[in-house]
Amino acid sequence: MAQKTPRLFYLLLTVLFVLNLLQAAFTELIYDEAYYWYYAQNMDWGYFDHPSMVALLIKISSLFFTGELGVRFMSCLLSVGIYLIVWEIIDHPKKREYVIHFFLLLFSMTLMNAYGFFTLPDTPLLFFTALFLLLYKRFLNNPNIYISLALGVTMAALMYSKYHAVLVILFVFLSNFKLVFNWKAWLAVGIALVCYVPHFLWLMEYDFVSIKYHLFERPNQAYSFEKFTLGYLVNLVAIFGLLFYWVYYALVTDKRKDQFSKALRYLTYGVLIFFFVSSFNRRVQTQWIIVISIPMAIIAFRHLLENEKSRKWMFRMAMISAILLIYARAWLIYQPLLPILYEAHGNKNWVMDLKSKAGDVPVVFENSYRQAPMYEFYAGKPSFSLNNFMYRKNQYSIDGSEDRVRGKDVLYVTKYRNAGDVQFKHPDSSVFYGSFLKDFQSYRKLQCLVEKENENEPWELKIHNPYEFDVPLENLNFAVAYSNAYKQVKEQVSLEVTSIDEQQHILKSKDTVFYSFELPKSKKMEKPSYFRIGLANKGLLTGLQGMPTKIE
């Protein structure tokens, strides 16, 4: 590769790497990055929202640097790796003449540009998608055990990056049915499954909490063409920016017959169609379709090499895009360049303001798995996100972070109240109030299971205590949260329960207590579709310890 690649390629690659390093070092974290940084403080084989690759990247970055670069260094490395791999995949004889065009094309892809320095699960997803395609191309040319081994490890790395990476693997394999009869292909699959065993075991240990949330618990909303399907189509334009026309034109006019080109088209069309169909059920986020950036970059650059007219227009649009994106990058560092506030702006300021008022006590944020890790990152002090019935579950719901604040004096921060001991203003102008609480107690890990044998009998409620300590039952409040057909919580109503054993006042560690109850009448909803049981220590809003239960 070194003998064939022009020096200009390595020069531009170095410039890109330095640019991304500077961007990573001087741009404040966005909230998702802070959340994934929080992952990395306790390494595991899985987390509530995603598998563990993003946490691993941050952990490795922190070995070399501190601060923001200690979160993003590996993303900068993977970004230049993507450019190298895509360049290697393209074996067109004219590519050496258009190195600048190649860099401008990839740099102009908006999300690929952003993931050159932001550390999100999509960052490794893009890198391993590119690596998977390179290895697959080599497998087609020379299938051997070593390529199978590399393919297997890469497929596992894809799945450790993000769950929907399975689409990448699935659509590439669907493009070549002969792989069904190729034992070396099955060897790759077997190696991938073996490498993924630790995550399977993690899922079993946590009762498949991630799968349950994404498939069954995640709130949705009524179908809206503008928000769902039209929004999805707008996203298809957004990921390629000003080059979208030529990129998609390259796709629809690509007629190459070789097996690898077929795989590129299957992967791209497969992902596009899958999420188009999904858009009729839920809103499709832009980053969900980011994987098509890799095959589309390959297809678009080959089109650029072979079509002079397209090449001229793509170069012009890419130059404009690059200028706009560089300006946007500068704005990420220095907000006054644009009259728009982004979540990377002002986080150090609000954290330092709150830290000065909280002192050394831990800060508990109500319903904010985003602000809790941001505070902990910049303040260097422990924090916790306490979720109630109006908020979704997250990593704070399943890990041991609750133990860091239980029994301690804390500052309880919320934006849902209009008074407190302290207050601070968020950069988005939201005002938050904090109240100092002594001997803070919460029991969000208590597990509630409801059953009903027949329609004429009351509901049965089982409460299991997974903690290593006993829980006083008289300190608990019970409530039921009613949801609509889309599992959006609309109301909470106090719940009266009847204990099977009225003499039982303590729920011992690892033990289960039994209650019965009748569902109270909803005051706001004519006909709720789901309900969930919630518990809380007195003085706090109840959580969502139960699963959504259909109301017949």
Tab-separated table of C-alpha atoms in Angstrom, residues 37 116 119 136 139 147 164 187 194 238 281 339 463 518:
chain	number	residue	atom	x	y	z
A	37	TRP	CA	-17.756	8.492	29.530
A	116	GLY	CA	-14.171	12.098	13.252
A	119	THR	CA	-17.082	9.622	20.518
A	136	TYR	CA	-15.076	-9.351	2.777
A	139	PHE	CA	-12.390	-13.061	1.261
A	147	ILE	CA	-9.409	-13.951	6.546
A	164	HIS	CA	-28.264	-2.723	14.484
A	187	LEU	CA	-16.167	-20.362	10.446
A	194	VAL	CA	-17.786	-16.997	20.336
A	238	ALA	CA	-28.773	15.488	5.679
A	281	ASN	CA	-43.905	2.835	13.038
A	339	PRO	CA	-26.509	32.761	16.866
A	463	ILE	CA	-41.933	-6.998	45.140
A	518	GLU	CA	-57.311	-2.940	42.626
